[in-house]
Amino acid sequence: MPTLEQFVARQRSRMLDELRALLSIPSISTDPSHDADCRRAAEWLGDQLEQIGCPTVEYLAGDSHPVIWAEGPRAPGRPTVLVYGHYDVQPPDPIDEWVTPPFEPTERNGDLFARGATDDKGQVFAIVKAFEAVLAGGPAPVNVRFLIEGQEETGSKILFDLLAREPERVRADVVLVSDLHYYAPGWPSVMTGLRGVCYVEITVRTAKTDLHSGLYGGVAPNAHETLVRILAGLKTAKGRIRIPGLYEAVDRPSSQERDGWNELPFKERAFMRDEVGAKALTGLERYHVLERLWALPTLDIHGIRGGFTGEGAKTVIPAQASAKVSLRLVPNQKLETVKRQLTRAVQALAPRYAQVDVELIHGADPVVVRTDAPPFALIDRAFREVERRGVTLTRSGGSIPIVPELAKEGAPVILTGVGLPDDRLHAPNEKINLAQVWKGVRVFGRFFQLMAGK
Ligand code: BES
Ligand code: MN
Ligand code: MN
C-alpha cells in the first residue's frame, strides 16, 4: 500500500501524460464551435473517474456541456465529500501572444503551459488523482462525489437548472472547491469570500443607418460618442462608481478580517510593477488595495464595438454602438438589484434621442463563507503536513457563480486551490506549476483521509 508521497513519486510521469491529454482538448464553453470538445473533455474525465474505481459515472443535463456526476465506492457510516470543479476553459486569444500553442501543453522550468492548466482542469485533475492515490492505498475512507461542470466560464446555466430540480445533489458533509490559488508561493489559502458579477451589454442606437460624416456631421447624433459619454458617466476618474444606491448594500469586512489582511505579506509597489505591470494603481485610494480587490464593487469596460475600426479611414457616423461592461459585486449586494440600479443609471445618462438597451449576459451573486466548521481545521492540517504552512484566510476578487448554490443544503464550502497568483488564468501563457499539482494530490488525498478520522 503506497503512501500518498510514494504514489506521487511512482506515478508522476504517467500522471503528467494524462494531464497533457486533458489539457489538449479545447473545451472552450463560450464558443459553440467547441461544443463537441466540451463533451470530449467531460468524457475524458468521466472515463478517468471510472478507471480509478468510481462505480457510478453519469453525464447529466445537456448533450454539449454535460455535468459530470460520479460517486466513489461507498464508505458506510463515513462522511461525504462533494468535489466541485469545471472542465471548461476560456478562449485562448490573443493567440499570437502564446509562446507555445494553448492546446499543446508544454513544460518549461517546472511549469506546464496550456489554456485551462490552472483554471480549472489541472486543479480538478489533482483531486481526481488524490482520490486515485487514496483508493490505491485501501478501501475508500469517505464517500466522495464529483460534480464537475462545463459552463463555469459562461455562468453555469445547466448546473443552476439541475440543482433547482435536484437540490439534494449538494447534500454533503463538506464541499471541496479547488478553483483558486495560494496567496503566495508557500502560502496556501482558504477563501472566505468571492465577488459576484453582473455582466451586461449596453447598446446605443441613434439613427436608422450609418451616415456620411461630411453630409451629416455637425447635426446627426453619433452612437459611438453617445455610448462613450454614458460609459464615462458611470465612474469618476477617482474610481467611485456613479450608480445611485450601489454602495448602500456594501458590507465592509469586519475590522478583525481587515487586520488579518494587513498582516499578509503584501508589497504595493511590487504588486503594481510585477503583477499588474502598470505605472499606477487606480480605484478608491482611501481603501487598502486588498480591500479594493476583495471587498469593493468594480465597474469595468471590456470592449466597445461599433462604427469603423478597419484598416485606413472611413468617414462614417455610426448609427449603433455597443459595449460589454461588468460590475463585480461584494457580499450583501444582490445581482438582481445591481442589474436594476445599473439599468436605471444608464437610462438616466442617455440623451432623449438615443435608444439604449441594457442586456444581462451572465451574472453571479457574491458569497461569504464561515470557516469555523471542523473540515476547515482538517484542510489546514493537510496543507500544514505537505506545505509546512497552514492556510491563510483571504478572499478572492473573482467569481464562481454556483458557489452560493453549493452551500444551500448547509454543507461548509472550502474554497481553496493549488494555483499560484502568477498562473495567468484567462490570459495568454496560462500555466500551472507541476510541483503544485503533485502537492495538491497529497494535500487533497490527506484531506480525504483526515475527513475519515485517519
Ligand atoms: N477560477 C475562476 C475564479 C477565480 C478568479 C479564481 C480569480 C481565482 C482568481 C473562475 O473560473 C472564473 O474565471 N470565474 C469567472 C466567472 C464569470 C465568467 C461568471 C470570473 O470570475 O470572471
Ligand atoms: Mn475556474
Ligand atoms: Mn475562469
mmCIF file of C-alpha atoms in Angstrom, residues 62-310:
data_model
loop_
_atom_site.group_PDB
_atom_site.id
_atom_site.type_symbol
_atom_site.label_atom_id
_atom_site.label_comp_id
_atom_site.label_asym_id
_atom_site.label_seq_id
_atom_site.Cartn_x
_atom_site.Cartn_y
_atom_site.Cartn_z
ATOM 1 C CA GLY A 62 -27.083 18.700 -21.602
ATOM 2 C CA ASP A 63 -25.546 16.961 -24.597
ATOM 3 C CA SER A 64 -22.889 19.538 -25.255
ATOM 4 C CA HIS A 65 -21.816 20.629 -21.768
ATOM 5 C CA PRO A 66 -22.876 17.774 -19.506
ATOM 6 C CA VAL A 67 -22.434 17.942 -15.769
ATOM 7 C CA ILE A 68 -20.299 15.012 -14.656
ATOM 8 C CA TRP A 69 -21.687 13.235 -11.615
ATOM 9 C CA ALA A 70 -19.540 10.489 -10.134
ATOM 10 C CA GLU A 71 -19.693 8.568 -6.892
ATOM 11 C CA GLY A 72 -16.766 6.757 -5.340
ATOM 12 C CA PRO A 73 -17.082 3.375 -3.646
ATOM 13 C CA ARG A 74 -19.434 3.507 -0.663
ATOM 14 C CA ALA A 75 -17.960 4.052 2.766
ATOM 15 C CA PRO A 76 -20.938 3.361 5.036
ATOM 16 C CA GLY A 77 -21.135 5.495 8.131
ATOM 17 C CA ARG A 78 -18.389 7.791 6.866
ATOM 18 C CA PRO A 79 -18.759 11.459 5.903
ATOM 19 C CA THR A 80 -19.494 12.567 2.349
ATOM 20 C CA VAL A 81 -17.192 14.935 0.481
ATOM 21 C CA LEU A 82 -18.584 16.679 -2.599
ATOM 22 C CA VAL A 83 -15.942 17.860 -5.049
ATOM 23 C CA TYR A 84 -16.872 20.733 -7.376
ATOM 24 C CA GLY A 85 -14.834 21.867 -10.363
ATOM 25 C CA HIS A 86 -15.127 22.741 -14.043
ATOM 26 C CA TYR A 87 -13.680 21.285 -17.226
ATOM 27 C CA ASP A 88 -14.498 24.218 -19.498
ATOM 28 C CA VAL A 89 -11.923 26.875 -20.291
ATOM 29 C CA GLN A 90 -11.748 30.439 -21.545
ATOM 30 C CA PRO A 91 -10.936 31.192 -25.194
ATOM 31 C CA PRO A 92 -7.175 31.364 -25.766
ATOM 32 C CA ASP A 93 -6.988 34.655 -27.656
ATOM 33 C CA PRO A 94 -4.876 36.679 -28.279
ATOM 34 C CA ILE A 95 -3.327 33.566 -29.777
ATOM 35 C CA ASP A 96 -0.177 35.292 -31.091
ATOM 36 C CA GLU A 97 0.961 36.035 -27.564
ATOM 37 C CA TRP A 98 1.306 32.375 -26.589
ATOM 38 C CA VAL A 99 4.913 31.176 -26.551
ATOM 39 C CA THR A 100 3.641 27.653 -27.332
ATOM 40 C CA PRO A 101 0.138 26.809 -28.624
ATOM 41 C CA PRO A 102 -2.580 26.885 -25.925
ATOM 42 C CA PHE A 103 -3.765 23.339 -26.546
ATOM 43 C CA GLU A 104 -0.304 21.770 -26.903
ATOM 44 C CA PRO A 105 0.675 21.559 -23.235
ATOM 45 C CA THR A 106 4.363 22.355 -22.915
ATOM 46 C CA GLU A 107 6.663 22.124 -19.920
ATOM 47 C CA ARG A 108 9.167 24.883 -19.214
ATOM 48 C CA ASN A 109 11.058 25.236 -15.941
ATOM 49 C CA GLY A 110 8.663 23.131 -13.926
ATOM 50 C CA ASP A 111 5.565 24.883 -15.269
ATOM 51 C CA LEU A 112 3.073 23.304 -17.647
ATOM 52 C CA PHE A 113 1.702 25.872 -20.098
ATOM 53 C CA ALA A 114 -1.780 25.420 -21.584
ATOM 54 C CA ARG A 115 -5.207 27.016 -21.527
ATOM 55 C CA GLY A 116 -7.036 25.516 -18.537
ATOM 56 C CA ALA A 117 -3.811 24.401 -16.829
ATOM 57 C CA THR A 118 -4.753 26.120 -13.573
ATOM 58 C CA ASP A 119 -8.369 27.123 -14.371
ATOM 59 C CA ASP A 120 -9.579 24.540 -13.713
ATOM 60 C CA LYS A 121 -8.507 21.293 -15.366
ATOM 61 C CA GLY A 122 -5.154 20.964 -13.615
ATOM 62 C CA GLN A 123 -6.812 21.509 -10.251
ATOM 63 C CA VAL A 124 -9.683 19.089 -10.906
ATOM 64 C CA PHE A 125 -7.053 16.610 -12.066
ATOM 65 C CA ALA A 126 -5.156 16.955 -8.776
ATOM 66 C CA ILE A 127 -8.273 15.973 -6.797
ATOM 67 C CA VAL A 128 -9.109 13.052 -9.095
ATOM 68 C CA LYS A 129 -5.536 11.774 -8.713
ATOM 69 C CA ALA A 130 -5.719 12.363 -4.954
ATOM 70 C CA PHE A 131 -8.726 10.082 -4.809
ATOM 71 C CA GLU A 132 -6.960 7.555 -7.024
ATOM 72 C CA ALA A 133 -3.971 7.620 -4.656
ATOM 73 C CA VAL A 134 -6.212 7.103 -1.642
ATOM 74 C CA LEU A 135 -8.040 4.201 -3.306
ATOM 75 C CA ALA A 136 -4.695 2.640 -4.265
ATOM 76 C CA GLY A 137 -3.913 2.517 -0.545
ATOM 77 C CA GLY A 138 -7.073 0.681 0.580
ATOM 78 C CA PRO A 139 -10.842 0.971 0.726
ATOM 79 C CA ALA A 140 -12.494 4.358 0.340
ATOM 80 C CA PRO A 141 -12.096 6.260 3.618
ATOM 81 C CA VAL A 142 -15.023 8.592 2.873
ATOM 82 C CA ASN A 143 -17.877 8.875 0.410
ATOM 83 C CA VAL A 144 -16.652 11.061 -2.417
ATOM 84 C CA ARG A 145 -18.909 12.597 -5.036
ATOM 85 C CA PHE A 146 -17.782 14.624 -8.005
ATOM 86 C CA LEU A 147 -19.826 17.396 -9.577
ATOM 87 C CA ILE A 148 -17.773 18.727 -12.475
ATOM 88 C CA GLU A 149 -19.441 21.146 -14.869
ATOM 89 C CA GLY A 150 -18.676 22.531 -18.298
ATOM 90 C CA GLN A 151 -20.180 26.017 -18.193
ATOM 91 C CA GLU A 152 -18.497 27.768 -15.281
ATOM 92 C CA GLU A 153 -16.906 30.318 -17.572
ATOM 93 C CA THR A 154 -20.274 31.249 -19.044
ATOM 94 C CA GLY A 155 -22.437 31.411 -15.950
ATOM 95 C CA SER A 156 -23.290 27.748 -15.142
ATOM 96 C CA LYS A 157 -26.830 27.771 -16.543
ATOM 97 C CA ILE A 158 -27.124 23.989 -16.947
ATOM 98 C CA LEU A 159 -25.899 23.363 -13.406
ATOM 99 C CA PHE A 160 -28.167 26.040 -11.891
ATOM 100 C CA ASP A 161 -31.155 24.390 -13.583
ATOM 101 C CA LEU A 162 -30.041 20.939 -12.475
ATOM 102 C CA LEU A 163 -29.652 21.980 -8.835
ATOM 103 C CA ALA A 164 -33.021 23.729 -8.884
ATOM 104 C CA ARG A 165 -34.565 20.379 -9.842
ATOM 105 C CA GLU A 166 -32.327 18.197 -7.683
ATOM 106 C CA PRO A 167 -31.085 20.207 -4.697
ATOM 107 C CA GLU A 168 -30.172 17.006 -2.827
ATOM 108 C CA ARG A 169 -27.134 16.641 -5.090
ATOM 109 C CA VAL A 170 -25.282 19.075 -2.858
ATOM 110 C CA ARG A 171 -26.175 17.341 0.392
ATOM 111 C CA ALA A 172 -22.779 16.509 1.887
ATOM 112 C CA ASP A 173 -20.634 16.965 4.957
ATOM 113 C CA VAL A 174 -18.294 19.250 3.108
ATOM 114 C CA VAL A 175 -17.901 20.721 -0.378
ATOM 115 C CA LEU A 176 -14.353 20.993 -1.692
ATOM 116 C CA VAL A 177 -13.695 23.544 -4.430
ATOM 117 C CA SER A 178 -10.212 23.699 -5.921
ATOM 118 C CA ASP A 179 -10.518 26.529 -8.431
ATOM 119 C CA LEU A 180 -8.487 29.182 -6.640
ATOM 120 C CA HIS A 181 -4.914 29.781 -5.649
ATOM 121 C CA TYR A 182 -2.317 30.201 -2.934
ATOM 122 C CA TYR A 183 -1.901 33.666 -1.510
ATOM 123 C CA ALA A 184 1.794 33.468 -2.474
ATOM 124 C CA PRO A 185 4.240 30.618 -3.169
ATOM 125 C CA GLY A 186 4.430 28.588 0.040
ATOM 126 C CA TRP A 187 1.280 30.253 1.426
ATOM 127 C CA PRO A 188 -1.800 28.082 0.924
ATOM 128 C CA SER A 189 -5.076 29.849 1.299
ATOM 129 C CA VAL A 190 -8.718 29.300 2.054
ATOM 130 C CA MET A 191 -11.017 31.989 0.701
ATOM 131 C CA THR A 192 -13.717 33.411 2.938
ATOM 132 C CA GLY A 193 -15.454 35.262 0.134
ATOM 133 C CA LEU A 194 -15.837 35.596 -3.599
ATOM 134 C CA ARG A 195 -17.161 38.550 -5.514
ATOM 135 C CA GLY A 196 -20.207 38.233 -7.700
ATOM 136 C CA VAL A 197 -20.557 39.613 -11.189
ATOM 137 C CA CYS A 198 -23.127 41.425 -13.274
ATOM 138 C CA TYR A 199 -22.080 41.261 -16.928
ATOM 139 C CA VAL A 200 -24.085 43.265 -19.435
ATOM 140 C CA GLU A 201 -24.070 44.545 -22.963
ATOM 141 C CA ILE A 202 -25.113 48.160 -23.424
ATOM 142 C CA THR A 203 -26.375 49.002 -26.905
ATOM 143 C CA VAL A 204 -26.948 52.513 -28.223
ATOM 144 C CA ARG A 205 -28.850 53.315 -31.413
ATOM 145 C CA THR A 206 -29.082 56.880 -32.657
ATOM 146 C CA ALA A 207 -30.250 56.701 -36.284
ATOM 147 C CA LYS A 208 -31.775 54.345 -38.848
ATOM 148 C CA THR A 209 -28.444 53.707 -40.588
ATOM 149 C CA ASP A 210 -24.838 54.887 -40.637
ATOM 150 C CA LEU A 211 -24.405 58.319 -42.211
ATOM 151 C CA HIS A 212 -21.749 60.173 -44.230
ATOM 152 C CA SER A 213 -19.875 62.349 -41.745
ATOM 153 C CA GLY A 214 -19.414 65.125 -44.326
ATOM 154 C CA LEU A 215 -23.061 65.308 -45.307
ATOM 155 C CA TYR A 216 -24.468 64.973 -41.794
ATOM 156 C CA GLY A 217 -21.575 65.735 -39.423
ATOM 157 C CA GLY A 218 -22.459 68.593 -37.094
ATOM 158 C CA VAL A 219 -26.109 67.632 -36.790
ATOM 159 C CA ALA A 220 -26.562 63.867 -36.743
ATOM 160 C CA PRO A 221 -26.238 62.103 -33.364
ATOM 161 C CA ASN A 222 -23.292 59.716 -33.155
ATOM 162 C CA ALA A 223 -23.966 56.391 -31.446
ATOM 163 C CA HIS A 224 -20.327 55.839 -30.532
ATOM 164 C CA GLU A 225 -19.999 59.245 -28.961
ATOM 165 C CA THR A 226 -23.253 58.784 -27.083
ATOM 166 C CA LEU A 227 -22.095 55.434 -25.778
ATOM 167 C CA VAL A 228 -18.730 56.667 -24.504
ATOM 168 C CA ARG A 229 -20.390 59.613 -22.766
ATOM 169 C CA ILE A 230 -22.710 57.205 -20.970
ATOM 170 C CA LEU A 231 -19.818 54.948 -20.037
ATOM 171 C CA ALA A 232 -17.737 57.846 -18.789
ATOM 172 C CA GLY A 233 -20.671 58.935 -16.655
ATOM 173 C CA LEU A 234 -20.724 55.634 -14.807
ATOM 174 C CA LYS A 235 -17.477 56.159 -12.872
ATOM 175 C CA THR A 236 -15.397 59.075 -11.698
ATOM 176 C CA ALA A 237 -11.687 59.318 -12.513
ATOM 177 C CA LYS A 238 -11.028 58.601 -8.838
ATOM 178 C CA GLY A 239 -12.789 55.265 -9.053
ATOM 179 C CA ARG A 240 -16.161 55.962 -7.489
ATOM 180 C CA ILE A 241 -18.944 54.182 -9.369
ATOM 181 C CA ARG A 242 -21.769 56.606 -10.088
ATOM 182 C CA ILE A 243 -24.718 54.260 -9.839
ATOM 183 C CA PRO A 244 -27.252 55.552 -7.314
ATOM 184 C CA GLY A 245 -27.695 53.169 -4.382
ATOM 185 C CA LEU A 246 -24.865 50.835 -5.428
ATOM 186 C CA TYR A 247 -22.715 51.276 -2.317
ATOM 187 C CA GLU A 248 -25.635 51.124 0.119
ATOM 188 C CA ALA A 249 -25.631 47.340 0.340
ATOM 189 C CA VAL A 250 -21.845 47.011 0.529
ATOM 190 C CA ASP A 251 -20.884 45.234 3.740
ATOM 191 C CA ARG A 252 -17.484 46.366 4.901
ATOM 192 C CA PRO A 253 -15.352 43.460 6.136
ATOM 193 C CA SER A 254 -15.006 43.342 9.905
ATOM 194 C CA SER A 255 -12.037 45.147 11.402
ATOM 195 C CA GLN A 256 -10.819 41.732 12.507
ATOM 196 C CA GLU A 257 -10.831 40.474 8.924
ATOM 197 C CA ARG A 258 -9.092 43.622 7.705
ATOM 198 C CA ASP A 259 -6.474 43.302 10.449
ATOM 199 C CA GLY A 260 -5.751 39.811 9.149
ATOM 200 C CA TRP A 261 -5.259 41.192 5.631
ATOM 201 C CA ASN A 262 -2.934 43.856 6.964
ATOM 202 C CA GLU A 263 -0.669 41.144 8.291
ATOM 203 C CA LEU A 264 -0.352 39.411 4.928
ATOM 204 C CA PRO A 265 2.913 39.946 3.107
ATOM 205 C CA PHE A 266 1.828 42.499 0.512
ATOM 206 C CA LYS A 267 4.060 44.987 -1.277
ATOM 207 C CA GLU A 268 2.014 47.514 -3.181
ATOM 208 C CA ARG A 269 4.878 48.669 -5.437
ATOM 209 C CA ALA A 270 5.952 45.154 -6.385
ATOM 210 C CA PHE A 271 2.330 44.183 -6.980
ATOM 211 C CA MET A 272 1.868 47.194 -9.256
ATOM 212 C CA ARG A 273 5.099 46.713 -11.175
ATOM 213 C CA ASP A 274 5.498 42.944 -11.397
ATOM 214 C CA GLU A 275 1.994 41.522 -11.228
ATOM 215 C CA VAL A 276 -0.138 44.255 -12.778
ATOM 216 C CA GLY A 277 2.699 45.591 -14.914
ATOM 217 C CA ALA A 278 1.491 49.177 -14.704
ATOM 218 C CA LYS A 279 2.778 52.584 -13.623
ATOM 219 C CA ALA A 280 -0.059 53.271 -11.194
ATOM 220 C CA LEU A 281 -2.956 51.612 -9.465
ATOM 221 C CA THR A 282 -6.423 53.062 -9.836
ATOM 222 C CA GLY A 283 -9.541 52.944 -7.732
ATOM 223 C CA LEU A 284 -10.655 54.306 -4.392
ATOM 224 C CA GLU A 285 -7.403 55.396 -2.801
ATOM 225 C CA ARG A 286 -8.839 55.557 0.709
ATOM 226 C CA TYR A 287 -9.023 51.784 0.832
ATOM 227 C CA HIS A 288 -6.188 49.296 1.031
ATOM 228 C CA VAL A 289 -5.504 47.545 -2.283
ATOM 229 C CA LEU A 290 -6.611 44.181 -0.877
ATOM 230 C CA GLU A 291 -9.901 45.683 0.225
ATOM 231 C CA ARG A 292 -10.357 47.191 -3.239
ATOM 232 C CA LEU A 293 -9.707 43.758 -4.766
ATOM 233 C CA TRP A 294 -11.735 41.624 -2.397
ATOM 234 C CA ALA A 295 -14.445 43.702 -0.801
ATOM 235 C CA LEU A 296 -15.406 46.637 -3.020
ATOM 236 C CA PRO A 297 -17.513 46.599 -6.171
ATOM 237 C CA THR A 298 -15.954 47.418 -9.526
ATOM 238 C CA LEU A 299 -17.095 48.572 -12.923
ATOM 239 C CA ASP A 300 -15.033 47.603 -15.955
ATOM 240 C CA ILE A 301 -15.463 48.160 -19.666
ATOM 241 C CA HIS A 302 -14.333 45.039 -21.509
ATOM 242 C CA GLY A 303 -14.776 46.149 -25.071
ATOM 243 C CA ILE A 304 -16.575 48.569 -27.344
ATOM 244 C CA ARG A 305 -17.934 47.675 -30.730
ATOM 245 C CA GLY A 306 -19.394 49.822 -33.454
ATOM 246 C CA GLY A 307 -18.538 52.200 -36.244
ATOM 247 C CA PHE A 308 -15.392 51.746 -38.241
ATOM 248 C CA THR A 309 -12.306 50.010 -36.875
ATOM 249 C CA GLY A 310 -10.817 48.512 -40.036
#
